[in-house]
Every structure is written in C-alpha cells, then in structure tokens.
Amino acid sequence: MTEVDHVARNQELWNNQAPEYVAPGERAWVSEPSWGIFAVPERELSMLPNDLRSLRTLELGCGTAYVSAWMARRGATATGIDLSPRQLETARRLQQLHQLPFELVNGNCEELPFADEQFDFAISEYGAAIWCRPERWLREAFRVVKPGGALHFLGCSPWVHVCSPVSGELPLVERLEHSYFDQYRNDWGPQGVEFNLPVSAWFRLFREIGWQVVDYLEPRPAAPSAERRHYATFDWAYRYPAEQVWKLARPR
Ligand SMILES: C[S@@+](CC[C@H](N)C(=O)[O-])C[C@H]1O[C@@H](n2cnc3c(N)ncnc32)[C@H](O)[C@@H]1O
C-alpha cells in the first residue's frame, strides 16, 4: 500500500456508503443546524458565524452538503467539495428539490482546486476533519482562507482511538485499548482510514501552519442512554469526550 492509499480507499468507501446517507441528508437539509453524531444544537456550539451574508464559505468533505445548505440559506455564497461523486449526486438532487443552488466540486481536500485566499469561512463536520491527513488538509485550508478568515471543524475526539476495542467491535469501551500518544492513521479496514492526533500535536500543527486557536470544544449529548450512534453510546459520550471542535483563525 502506498502512503496515500487512504484517498482511493476512502473514496470507494464513501461511494458505497452514499445510499445510507441519502435519508439522513434529506432530513438534515430541512433541519435547524445541529452537530455531530449526537446532534448537539447550534446554540451550544456556535459552529456557524452569526452573520453569513456576503461571506464566501467552503465546506471540506461536504457529503450531502446540508451544512452548505444551512449556510447558503443564511446568505452565504457557498461551495462544497467532496471526494465522492455519489455523495455529490445526492447533494445535487437536494439542491434541485429545494431550489438552493451553490457550487459543488468533486475533489480531494488534501489538494484543493482553489486559488489562494478565496474564502471567508471554512468548515468541516466529519469530512476532511477526520478523513484527510491533518498536515495536508489544514495547510490547504489555510492557503484558501483569506487573512482574517476562520476554519471550524468537528470530528472524533482523540479518546475515540484510545477506547476503540482492539477486536474492532464497536461501540467504544470504558478501557484504554490503544496508545493515546501514537495515534495518527487509524485504519478501520473496510471502514476506511481516518486520522487523528493527540491534542498537543494538534496545537503544534496549528502553530506551524499559522492558524490561531480561538476555541476548543468537547460536545456532550444532553443526557445519557444506552442508545448507540455510530461508534459510541450516549452513555459513553456523556461521560467522556467522543467529539472535538476546533475553531481557528487565519491572522490578518
Ligand atoms: C461523514 S461525511 C461528512 C458529511 C456530513 N457532514 C456528514 O456527517 O454526513 C464524510 C465525507 O467526507 C468525504 N471525504 C473523505 N475523504 C475526503 C477527501 N480526501 N477529500 C474530500 N472529501 C473527502 C467523503 O466522501 C464523505 O462524503
């Protein structure tokens, strides 16, 4: 396997998974913004700028592009980019259904096909945030965001790798199964390749690239329960951080 085989594998994964994301995408297009696998409301996380009018926005790994739809409806000139043509097919169909056109691009967030300093605001929810090499996509995002612009992203907490059972059988367990410090490339076999870092390494990377950290959040579900969402139960995520949000600024 080559160093970059994750891109081809993740593209195949997401083309195959696209049918399962049609119904959630349809619901999200008509919902109020909420975030992550536990649908934490926007009022708790403030993932979107207060005023999107006149902003040019970029969603990195947009999937069915419901985040871009939320931003376009609030006045942004939105662009979404995604590796999977099949995910973008759903996004395009929903654009037509809701008569909400915005730019959709098929491409890889590790090599963005955009000129420098084009966007006021970039965002990723479980897109580039987890599926791309951090040192690549964060440099690319920095390049295309204007000085004075911002990047917000949400993905798995570094705790997710640590508490993923060695057997591969999710959901997360209340045991330390993997090294916290050594995490980087998390290969889930047929479930693709994700990336994550210890918190201190995220900080170092942001500093090297030039991003300024504005905030770090650990979204928490409203209440515990045995119900499972993707890789974790509400019980687990109520006790430990399953997700992280980074809010970054490109200094002027
Ligand atoms: C979980 S979806 C994110 C969209 C949406 N927020 C959601 O949670 O359903 C992950 C998306 O990331 C995309 N993706 C994975 N690797 C990518 C890459 N290198 N460049 C662009 N998009 C990528 C996949 O094609 C997929 O549509």
PDB file of C-alpha atoms and ligand atoms in Angstrom:
ATOM      1  CA  MET A   1       0.000   0.000   0.000  1.00  0.00           C
ATOM      2  CA  THR A   2       1.239   3.480  -0.775  1.00  0.00           C
ATOM      3  CA  GLU A   3       1.324   6.336   1.686  1.00  0.00           C
ATOM      4  CA  VAL A   4      -1.715   7.888   0.038  1.00  0.00           C
ATOM      5  CA  ASP A   5      -3.834   4.793  -0.490  1.00  0.00           C
ATOM      6  CA  HIS A   6      -6.276   6.214   2.045  1.00  0.00           C
ATOM      7  CA  VAL A   7      -7.680   8.596  -0.600  1.00  0.00           C
ATOM      8  CA  ALA A   8      -8.689   5.822  -3.014  1.00  0.00           C
ATOM      9  CA  ARG A   9      -9.958   3.605  -0.200  1.00  0.00           C
ATOM     10  CA  ASN A  10     -11.995   6.377   1.376  1.00  0.00           C
ATOM     11  CA  GLN A  11     -13.448   7.326  -1.991  1.00  0.00           C
ATOM     12  CA  GLU A  12     -14.585   3.756  -2.576  1.00  0.00           C
ATOM     13  CA  LEU A  13     -15.973   3.567   0.957  1.00  0.00           C
ATOM     14  CA  TRP A  14     -17.985   6.761   0.537  1.00  0.00           C
ATOM     15  CA  ASN A  15     -19.299   5.842  -2.878  1.00  0.00           C
ATOM     16  CA  ASN A  16     -20.518   2.580  -1.336  1.00  0.00           C
ATOM     17  CA  GLN A  17     -21.943   4.251   1.760  1.00  0.00           C
ATOM     18  CA  ALA A  18     -23.680   7.049  -0.141  1.00  0.00           C
ATOM     19  CA  PRO A  19     -27.094   5.283  -0.263  1.00  0.00           C
ATOM     20  CA  GLU A  20     -27.157   5.113   3.571  1.00  0.00           C
ATOM     21  CA  TYR A  21     -26.552   8.855   3.761  1.00  0.00           C
ATOM     22  CA  VAL A  22     -29.460   9.809   1.495  1.00  0.00           C
ATOM     23  CA  ALA A  23     -32.195   9.756   4.168  1.00  0.00           C
ATOM     24  CA  PRO A  24     -30.091  11.491   6.872  1.00  0.00           C
ATOM     25  CA  GLY A  25     -29.058  14.063   4.260  1.00  0.00           C
ATOM     26  CA  GLU A  26     -32.688  14.682   3.282  1.00  0.00           C
ATOM     27  CA  ARG A  27     -33.610  15.249   6.936  1.00  0.00           C
ATOM     28  CA  ALA A  28     -30.625  17.476   7.642  1.00  0.00           C
ATOM     29  CA  TRP A  29     -31.336  19.701   4.631  1.00  0.00           C
ATOM     30  CA  VAL A  30     -34.646  20.747   6.223  1.00  0.00           C
ATOM     31  CA  SER A  31     -33.499  20.784   9.875  1.00  0.00           C
ATOM     32  CA  GLU A  32     -32.148  23.522  12.072  1.00  0.00           C
ATOM     33  CA  PRO A  33     -28.356  23.230  12.416  1.00  0.00           C
ATOM     34  CA  SER A  34     -27.138  20.634  14.905  1.00  0.00           C
ATOM     35  CA  TRP A  35     -23.795  18.910  15.009  1.00  0.00           C
ATOM     36  CA  GLY A  36     -22.073  15.589  15.227  1.00  0.00           C
ATOM     37  CA  ILE A  37     -23.424  12.138  15.879  1.00  0.00           C
ATOM     38  CA  PHE A  38     -25.403  13.295  18.926  1.00  0.00           C
ATOM     39  CA  ALA A  39     -26.994  16.291  17.171  1.00  0.00           C
ATOM     40  CA  VAL A  40     -25.774  18.901  19.658  1.00  0.00           C
ATOM     41  CA  PRO A  41     -27.677  22.114  18.845  1.00  0.00           C
ATOM     42  CA  GLU A  42     -26.050  25.109  17.190  1.00  0.00           C
ATOM     43  CA  ARG A  43     -26.867  27.342  20.207  1.00  0.00           C
ATOM     44  CA  GLU A  44     -24.405  25.262  22.299  1.00  0.00           C
ATOM     45  CA  LEU A  45     -21.544  25.155  19.790  1.00  0.00           C
ATOM     46  CA  SER A  46     -21.854  28.273  17.592  1.00  0.00           C
ATOM     47  CA  MET A  47     -20.238  26.469  14.673  1.00  0.00           C
ATOM     48  CA  LEU A  48     -21.561  28.997  12.145  1.00  0.00           C
ATOM     49  CA  PRO A  49     -20.707  32.713  12.022  1.00  0.00           C
ATOM     50  CA  ASN A  50     -23.579  34.880  13.309  1.00  0.00           C
ATOM     51  CA  ASP A  51     -23.896  36.715  10.020  1.00  0.00           C
ATOM     52  CA  LEU A  52     -23.194  34.732   6.862  1.00  0.00           C
ATOM     53  CA  ARG A  53     -24.448  37.371   4.443  1.00  0.00           C
ATOM     54  CA  SER A  54     -21.730  38.364   1.996  1.00  0.00           C
ATOM     55  CA  LEU A  55     -19.406  35.595   3.214  1.00  0.00           C
ATOM     56  CA  ARG A  56     -17.875  33.119   0.801  1.00  0.00           C
ATOM     57  CA  THR A  57     -17.871  29.738   2.534  1.00  0.00           C
ATOM     58  CA  LEU A  58     -16.197  26.392   1.871  1.00  0.00           C
ATOM     59  CA  GLU A  59     -17.318  23.027   3.260  1.00  0.00           C
ATOM     60  CA  LEU A  60     -14.486  20.489   3.232  1.00  0.00           C
ATOM     61  CA  GLY A  61     -15.808  16.968   2.671  1.00  0.00           C
ATOM     62  CA  CYS A  62     -19.394  18.134   2.327  1.00  0.00           C
ATOM     63  CA  GLY A  63     -21.098  14.789   1.656  1.00  0.00           C
ATOM     64  CA  THR A  64     -24.768  15.565   1.016  1.00  0.00           C
ATOM     65  CA  ALA A  65     -23.911  19.237   1.684  1.00  0.00           C
ATOM     66  CA  TYR A  66     -26.510  20.022   4.313  1.00  0.00           C
ATOM     67  CA  VAL A  67     -24.059  22.299   6.160  1.00  0.00           C
ATOM     68  CA  SER A  68     -23.546  24.297   2.963  1.00  0.00           C
ATOM     69  CA  ALA A  69     -27.330  24.386   2.518  1.00  0.00           C
ATOM     70  CA  TRP A  70     -27.689  25.873   6.036  1.00  0.00           C
ATOM     71  CA  MET A  71     -25.066  28.488   5.166  1.00  0.00           C
ATOM     72  CA  ALA A  72     -26.499  29.293   1.705  1.00  0.00           C
ATOM     73  CA  ARG A  73     -29.961  29.765   3.222  1.00  0.00           C
ATOM     74  CA  ARG A  74     -28.423  32.256   5.660  1.00  0.00           C
ATOM     75  CA  GLY A  75     -26.998  34.282   2.800  1.00  0.00           C
ATOM     76  CA  ALA A  76     -23.550  32.786   2.184  1.00  0.00           C
ATOM     77  CA  THR A  77     -22.070  32.183  -1.245  1.00  0.00           C
ATOM     78  CA  ALA A  78     -21.370  28.542  -0.533  1.00  0.00           C
ATOM     79  CA  THR A  79     -19.026  25.992  -2.075  1.00  0.00           C
ATOM     80  CA  GLY A  80     -18.847  22.346  -1.042  1.00  0.00           C
ATOM     81  CA  ILE A  81     -16.100  19.943  -2.040  1.00  0.00           C
ATOM     82  CA  ASP A  82     -16.213  16.165  -1.695  1.00  0.00           C
ATOM     83  CA  LEU A  83     -14.235  13.164  -2.892  1.00  0.00           C
ATOM     84  CA  SER A  84     -17.278  11.010  -3.601  1.00  0.00           C
ATOM     85  CA  PRO A  85     -19.240  11.579  -6.818  1.00  0.00           C
ATOM     86  CA  ARG A  86     -22.104   9.551  -5.356  1.00  0.00           C
ATOM     87  CA  GLN A  87     -22.422  11.712  -2.267  1.00  0.00           C
ATOM     88  CA  LEU A  88     -22.438  14.752  -4.565  1.00  0.00           C
ATOM     89  CA  GLU A  89     -25.227  13.191  -6.647  1.00  0.00           C
ATOM     90  CA  THR A  90     -27.423  13.295  -3.540  1.00  0.00           C
ATOM     91  CA  ALA A  91     -26.308  16.857  -2.806  1.00  0.00           C
ATOM     92  CA  ARG A  92     -27.206  17.955  -6.359  1.00  0.00           C
ATOM     93  CA  ARG A  93     -30.607  16.287  -6.209  1.00  0.00           C
ATOM     94  CA  LEU A  94     -31.363  18.041  -2.914  1.00  0.00           C
ATOM     95  CA  GLN A  95     -30.238  21.365  -4.360  1.00  0.00           C
ATOM     96  CA  GLN A  96     -32.772  20.943  -7.159  1.00  0.00           C
ATOM     97  CA  LEU A  97     -35.519  19.764  -4.816  1.00  0.00           C
ATOM     98  CA  HIS A  98     -35.038  22.789  -2.547  1.00  0.00           C
ATOM     99  CA  GLN A  99     -34.114  25.205  -5.347  1.00  0.00           C
ATOM    100  CA  LEU A 100     -30.969  26.195  -3.496  1.00  0.00           C
ATOM    101  CA  PRO A 101     -28.089  26.270  -5.977  1.00  0.00           C
ATOM    102  CA  PHE A 102     -24.482  26.624  -4.822  1.00  0.00           C
ATOM    103  CA  GLU A 103     -21.152  25.381  -6.105  1.00  0.00           C
ATOM    104  CA  LEU A 104     -20.303  21.695  -5.622  1.00  0.00           C
ATOM    105  CA  VAL A 105     -16.881  20.389  -6.583  1.00  0.00           C
ATOM    106  CA  ASN A 106     -15.637  16.820  -6.823  1.00  0.00           C
ATOM    107  CA  GLY A 107     -12.110  16.822  -5.395  1.00  0.00           C
ATOM    108  CA  ASN A 108      -9.657  15.942  -2.656  1.00  0.00           C
ATOM    109  CA  CYS A 109      -9.298  18.256   0.354  1.00  0.00           C
ATOM    110  CA  GLU A 110      -5.602  17.387   0.571  1.00  0.00           C
ATOM    111  CA  GLU A 111      -5.113  19.182  -2.786  1.00  0.00           C
ATOM    112  CA  LEU A 112      -7.758  21.854  -3.023  1.00  0.00           C
ATOM    113  CA  PRO A 113      -8.538  23.029  -6.570  1.00  0.00           C
ATOM    114  CA  PHE A 114      -8.983  26.645  -5.475  1.00  0.00           C
ATOM    115  CA  ALA A 115      -6.788  29.734  -5.734  1.00  0.00           C
ATOM    116  CA  ASP A 116      -5.242  31.283  -2.608  1.00  0.00           C
ATOM    117  CA  GLU A 117      -7.304  33.411  -0.213  1.00  0.00           C
ATOM    118  CA  GLN A 118     -10.732  32.822  -1.734  1.00  0.00           C
ATOM    119  CA  PHE A 119     -12.927  32.062   1.279  1.00  0.00           C
ATOM    120  CA  ASP A 120     -14.011  33.953   4.383  1.00  0.00           C
ATOM    121  CA  PHE A 121     -15.062  30.872   6.319  1.00  0.00           C
ATOM    122  CA  ALA A 122     -14.329  27.148   6.001  1.00  0.00           C
ATOM    123  CA  ILE A 123     -15.963  24.309   7.887  1.00  0.00           C
ATOM    124  CA  SER A 124     -15.825  20.554   8.114  1.00  0.00           C
ATOM    125  CA  GLU A 125     -18.068  18.209  10.041  1.00  0.00           C
ATOM    126  CA  TYR A 126     -16.629  14.694   9.863  1.00  0.00           C
ATOM    127  CA  GLY A 127     -15.273  15.446   6.369  1.00  0.00           C
ATOM    128  CA  ALA A 128     -11.646  16.494   5.863  1.00  0.00           C
ATOM    129  CA  ALA A 129     -11.705  16.842   9.659  1.00  0.00           C
ATOM    130  CA  ILE A 130     -11.225  13.083  10.033  1.00  0.00           C
ATOM    131  CA  TRP A 131     -10.603  11.548   6.578  1.00  0.00           C
ATOM    132  CA  CYS A 132      -7.584  13.585   5.476  1.00  0.00           C
ATOM    133  CA  ARG A 133      -4.018  13.825   6.710  1.00  0.00           C
ATOM    134  CA  PRO A 134      -4.123  16.764   9.156  1.00  0.00           C
ATOM    135  CA  GLU A 135      -0.833  18.269   7.962  1.00  0.00           C
ATOM    136  CA  ARG A 136      -2.126  18.299   4.361  1.00  0.00           C
ATOM    137  CA  TRP A 137      -5.717  19.483   4.576  1.00  0.00           C
ATOM    138  CA  LEU A 138      -5.040  22.090   7.277  1.00  0.00           C
ATOM    139  CA  ARG A 139      -2.291  23.656   5.139  1.00  0.00           C
ATOM    140  CA  GLU A 140      -4.597  23.664   2.138  1.00  0.00           C
ATOM    141  CA  ALA A 141      -7.439  25.181   4.135  1.00  0.00           C
ATOM    142  CA  PHE A 142      -5.063  27.871   5.442  1.00  0.00           C
ATOM    143  CA  ARG A 143      -3.994  28.669   1.863  1.00  0.00           C
ATOM    144  CA  VAL A 144      -7.529  29.153   0.526  1.00  0.00           C
ATOM    145  CA  VAL A 145      -8.960  31.039   3.537  1.00  0.00           C
ATOM    146  CA  LYS A 146      -8.408  34.809   3.467  1.00  0.00           C
ATOM    147  CA  PRO A 147      -6.329  36.531   6.161  1.00  0.00           C
ATOM    148  CA  GLY A 148      -8.889  37.403   8.831  1.00  0.00           C
ATOM    149  CA  GLY A 149     -10.962  34.333   7.910  1.00  0.00           C
ATOM    150  CA  ALA A 150     -11.795  31.285  10.030  1.00  0.00           C
ATOM    151  CA  LEU A 151     -11.966  27.499   9.993  1.00  0.00           C
ATOM    152  CA  HIS A 152     -14.215  25.469  12.289  1.00  0.00           C
ATOM    153  CA  PHE A 153     -14.107  21.690  12.304  1.00  0.00           C
ATOM    154  CA  LEU A 154     -15.720  18.858  14.201  1.00  0.00           C
ATOM    155  CA  GLY A 155     -14.653  15.231  14.318  1.00  0.00           C
ATOM    156  CA  CYS A 156     -13.779  12.379  16.653  1.00  0.00           C
ATOM    157  CA  SER A 157     -12.013  13.149  19.897  1.00  0.00           C
ATOM    158  CA  PRO A 158      -8.572  11.532  20.296  1.00  0.00           C
ATOM    159  CA  TRP A 159     -10.221   9.477  23.039  1.00  0.00           C
ATOM    160  CA  VAL A 160     -12.096   7.535  20.349  1.00  0.00           C
ATOM    161  CA  HIS A 161      -8.980   5.760  19.144  1.00  0.00           C
ATOM    162  CA  VAL A 162      -7.837   5.043  22.692  1.00  0.00           C
ATOM    163  CA  CYS A 163     -11.153   3.411  23.643  1.00  0.00           C
ATOM    164  CA  SER A 164     -11.805   1.551  20.371  1.00  0.00           C
ATOM    165  CA  PRO A 165     -11.671  -2.152  21.177  1.00  0.00           C
ATOM    166  CA  VAL A 166      -8.630  -3.931  19.727  1.00  0.00           C
ATOM    167  CA  SER A 167     -11.099  -6.529  18.391  1.00  0.00           C
ATOM    168  CA  GLY A 168     -12.532  -3.826  16.102  1.00  0.00           C
ATOM    169  CA  GLU A 169     -16.020  -4.465  17.533  1.00  0.00           C
ATOM    170  CA  LEU A 170     -17.534  -1.066  18.250  1.00  0.00           C
ATOM    171  CA  PRO A 171     -19.033   0.710  20.225  1.00  0.00           C
ATOM    172  CA  LEU A 172     -16.317   2.306  22.323  1.00  0.00           C
ATOM    173  CA  VAL A 173     -15.425   0.642  25.603  1.00  0.00           C
ATOM    174  CA  GLU A 174     -14.519   2.057  29.010  1.00  0.00           C
ATOM    175  CA  ARG A 175     -10.975   0.697  28.768  1.00  0.00           C
ATOM    176  CA  LEU A 176      -7.756   2.133  27.355  1.00  0.00           C
ATOM    177  CA  GLU A 177      -7.086  -0.137  24.377  1.00  0.00           C
ATOM    178  CA  HIS A 178      -4.693   1.902  22.225  1.00  0.00           C
ATOM    179  CA  SER A 179      -1.889   4.378  22.748  1.00  0.00           C
ATOM    180  CA  TYR A 180      -3.084   7.969  23.028  1.00  0.00           C
ATOM    181  CA  PHE A 181       0.248   9.471  22.012  1.00  0.00           C
ATOM    182  CA  ASP A 182       0.913   7.230  18.998  1.00  0.00           C
ATOM    183  CA  GLN A 183      -2.357   7.849  17.181  1.00  0.00           C
ATOM    184  CA  TYR A 184      -2.234   9.326  13.693  1.00  0.00           C
ATOM    185  CA  ARG A 185      -3.519   6.984  10.967  1.00  0.00           C
ATOM    186  CA  ASN A 186      -6.441   4.910  12.199  1.00  0.00           C
ATOM    187  CA  ASP A 187      -7.094   2.114   9.714  1.00  0.00           C
ATOM    188  CA  TRP A 188     -10.594   0.680  10.117  1.00  0.00           C
ATOM    189  CA  GLY A 189     -10.103  -1.901   7.352  1.00  0.00           C
ATOM    190  CA  PRO A 190     -13.200  -1.899   5.156  1.00  0.00           C
ATOM    191  CA  GLN A 191     -14.482   1.147   7.084  1.00  0.00           C
ATOM    192  CA  GLY A 192     -11.716   3.314   5.649  1.00  0.00           C
ATOM    193  CA  VAL A 193      -8.775   5.241   7.042  1.00  0.00           C
ATOM    194  CA  GLU A 194      -9.183   8.125   9.469  1.00  0.00           C
ATOM    195  CA  PHE A 195      -6.661  10.465  11.046  1.00  0.00           C
ATOM    196  CA  ASN A 196      -6.404  11.974  14.489  1.00  0.00           C
ATOM    197  CA  LEU A 197      -3.733  13.411  16.775  1.00  0.00           C
ATOM    198  CA  PRO A 198      -3.138  13.937  20.481  1.00  0.00           C
ATOM    199  CA  VAL A 199      -4.364  17.393  21.499  1.00  0.00           C
ATOM    200  CA  SER A 200      -0.800  18.680  21.981  1.00  0.00           C
ATOM    201  CA  ALA A 201       0.108  17.613  18.422  1.00  0.00           C
ATOM    202  CA  TRP A 202      -2.944  19.432  17.004  1.00  0.00           C
ATOM    203  CA  PHE A 203      -1.755  22.583  18.794  1.00  0.00           C
ATOM    204  CA  ARG A 204       1.784  22.182  17.417  1.00  0.00           C
ATOM    205  CA  LEU A 205       0.493  21.663  13.874  1.00  0.00           C
ATOM    206  CA  PHE A 206      -1.785  24.719  14.008  1.00  0.00           C
ATOM    207  CA  ARG A 207       1.138  26.819  15.222  1.00  0.00           C
ATOM    208  CA  GLU A 208       3.456  25.518  12.478  1.00  0.00           C
ATOM    209  CA  ILE A 209       0.902  26.337   9.758  1.00  0.00           C
ATOM    210  CA  GLY A 210      -0.059  29.718  11.182  1.00  0.00           C
ATOM    211  CA  TRP A 211      -3.567  29.010  12.466  1.00  0.00           C
ATOM    212  CA  GLN A 212      -4.513  30.747  15.684  1.00  0.00           C
ATOM    213  CA  VAL A 213      -6.619  28.674  18.073  1.00  0.00           C
ATOM    214  CA  VAL A 214      -9.778  30.549  19.058  1.00  0.00           C
ATOM    215  CA  ASP A 215     -11.603  27.778  20.890  1.00  0.00           C
ATOM    216  CA  TYR A 216     -11.663  24.043  21.624  1.00  0.00           C
ATOM    217  CA  LEU A 217     -14.970  22.370  22.491  1.00  0.00           C
ATOM    218  CA  GLU A 218     -15.925  18.864  23.576  1.00  0.00           C
ATOM    219  CA  PRO A 219     -19.585  18.435  22.541  1.00  0.00           C
ATOM    220  CA  ARG A 220     -21.646  16.416  25.007  1.00  0.00           C
ATOM    221  CA  PRO A 221     -25.034  14.774  24.466  1.00  0.00           C
ATOM    222  CA  ALA A 222     -27.868  16.219  26.546  1.00  0.00           C
ATOM    223  CA  ALA A 223     -28.431  13.019  28.548  1.00  0.00           C
ATOM    224  CA  PRO A 224     -27.004   9.520  28.927  1.00  0.00           C
ATOM    225  CA  SER A 225     -28.738   6.477  27.430  1.00  0.00           C
ATOM    226  CA  ALA A 226     -27.858   3.048  26.094  1.00  0.00           C
ATOM    227  CA  GLU A 227     -28.735   4.120  22.550  1.00  0.00           C
ATOM    228  CA  ARG A 228     -25.830   3.841  20.138  1.00  0.00           C
ATOM    229  CA  ARG A 229     -24.901   6.359  17.424  1.00  0.00           C
ATOM    230  CA  HIS A 230     -22.246   5.120  15.041  1.00  0.00           C
ATOM    231  CA  TYR A 231     -19.205   4.352  17.213  1.00  0.00           C
ATOM    232  CA  ALA A 232     -20.433   5.342  20.689  1.00  0.00           C
ATOM    233  CA  THR A 233     -23.408   5.122  23.012  1.00  0.00           C
ATOM    234  CA  PHE A 234     -24.931   8.212  24.599  1.00  0.00           C
ATOM    235  CA  ASP A 235     -23.764   6.762  27.951  1.00  0.00           C
ATOM    236  CA  TRP A 236     -20.153   6.726  26.787  1.00  0.00           C
ATOM    237  CA  ALA A 237     -20.285  10.174  25.234  1.00  0.00           C
ATOM    238  CA  TYR A 238     -21.972  11.624  28.299  1.00  0.00           C
ATOM    239  CA  ARG A 239     -19.023  10.505  30.442  1.00  0.00           C
ATOM    240  CA  TYR A 240     -16.093  11.002  28.047  1.00  0.00           C
ATOM    241  CA  PRO A 241     -15.450  13.219  25.034  1.00  0.00           C
ATOM    242  CA  ALA A 242     -16.439  11.432  21.825  1.00  0.00           C
ATOM    243  CA  GLU A 243     -16.074  14.522  19.646  1.00  0.00           C
ATOM    244  CA  GLN A 244     -13.946  17.641  19.405  1.00  0.00           C
ATOM    245  CA  VAL A 245     -14.461  21.041  17.812  1.00  0.00           C
ATOM    246  CA  TRP A 246     -11.561  23.273  16.833  1.00  0.00           C
ATOM    247  CA  LYS A 247     -12.177  26.915  15.972  1.00  0.00           C
ATOM    248  CA  LEU A 248      -9.233  28.508  14.202  1.00  0.00           C
ATOM    249  CA  ALA A 249      -8.492  31.914  12.728  1.00  0.00           C
ATOM    250  CA  ARG A 250      -6.093  32.932   9.980  1.00  0.00           C
ATOM    251  CA  PRO A 251      -4.494  36.098  11.366  1.00  0.00           C
ATOM    252  CA  ARG A 252      -4.642  39.243   9.199  1.00  0.00           C
TER     253      ARG A 252
HETATM  254  C1  LIG B   1     -19.478  11.759   7.153  1.00  0.00           C
HETATM  255  S1  LIG B   1     -19.392  12.553   5.569  1.00  0.00           S
HETATM  256  C2  LIG B   1     -19.328  14.248   6.020  1.00  0.00           C
HETATM  257  C3  LIG B   1     -20.530  14.969   5.518  1.00  0.00           C
HETATM  258  C4  LIG B   1     -21.574  15.282   6.535  1.00  0.00           C
HETATM  259  N1  LIG B   1     -21.202  16.372   7.401  1.00  0.00           N
HETATM  260  C5  LIG B   1     -21.970  14.084   7.351  1.00  0.00           C
HETATM  261  O1  LIG B   1     -21.583  13.992   8.534  1.00  0.00           O
HETATM  262  O2  LIG B   1     -22.662  13.217   6.795  1.00  0.00           O
HETATM  263  C6  LIG B   1     -17.702  12.299   5.099  1.00  0.00           C
HETATM  264  C7  LIG B   1     -17.420  12.825   3.711  1.00  0.00           C
HETATM  265  O3  LIG B   1     -16.020  13.088   3.600  1.00  0.00           O
HETATM  266  C8  LIG B   1     -15.690  12.844   2.256  1.00  0.00           C
HETATM  267  N2  LIG B   1     -14.240  12.698   2.112  1.00  0.00           N
HETATM  268  C9  LIG B   1     -13.453  11.706   2.571  1.00  0.00           C
HETATM  269  N3  LIG B   1     -12.170  11.927   2.211  1.00  0.00           N
HETATM  270  C10 LIG B   1     -12.164  13.093   1.506  1.00  0.00           C
HETATM  271  C11 LIG B   1     -11.138  13.834   0.854  1.00  0.00           C
HETATM  272  N4  LIG B   1      -9.862  13.424   0.856  1.00  0.00           N
HETATM  273  N5  LIG B   1     -11.480  14.965   0.221  1.00  0.00           N
HETATM  274  C12 LIG B   1     -12.782  15.388   0.181  1.00  0.00           C
HETATM  275  N6  LIG B   1     -13.783  14.717   0.788  1.00  0.00           N
HETATM  276  C13 LIG B   1     -13.484  13.581   1.447  1.00  0.00           C
HETATM  277  C14 LIG B   1     -16.463  11.591   1.912  1.00  0.00           C
HETATM  278  O4  LIG B   1     -16.580  11.391   0.518  1.00  0.00           O
HETATM  279  C15 LIG B   1     -17.769  11.829   2.623  1.00  0.00           C
HETATM  280  O5  LIG B   1     -18.758  12.351   1.772  1.00  0.00           O
END
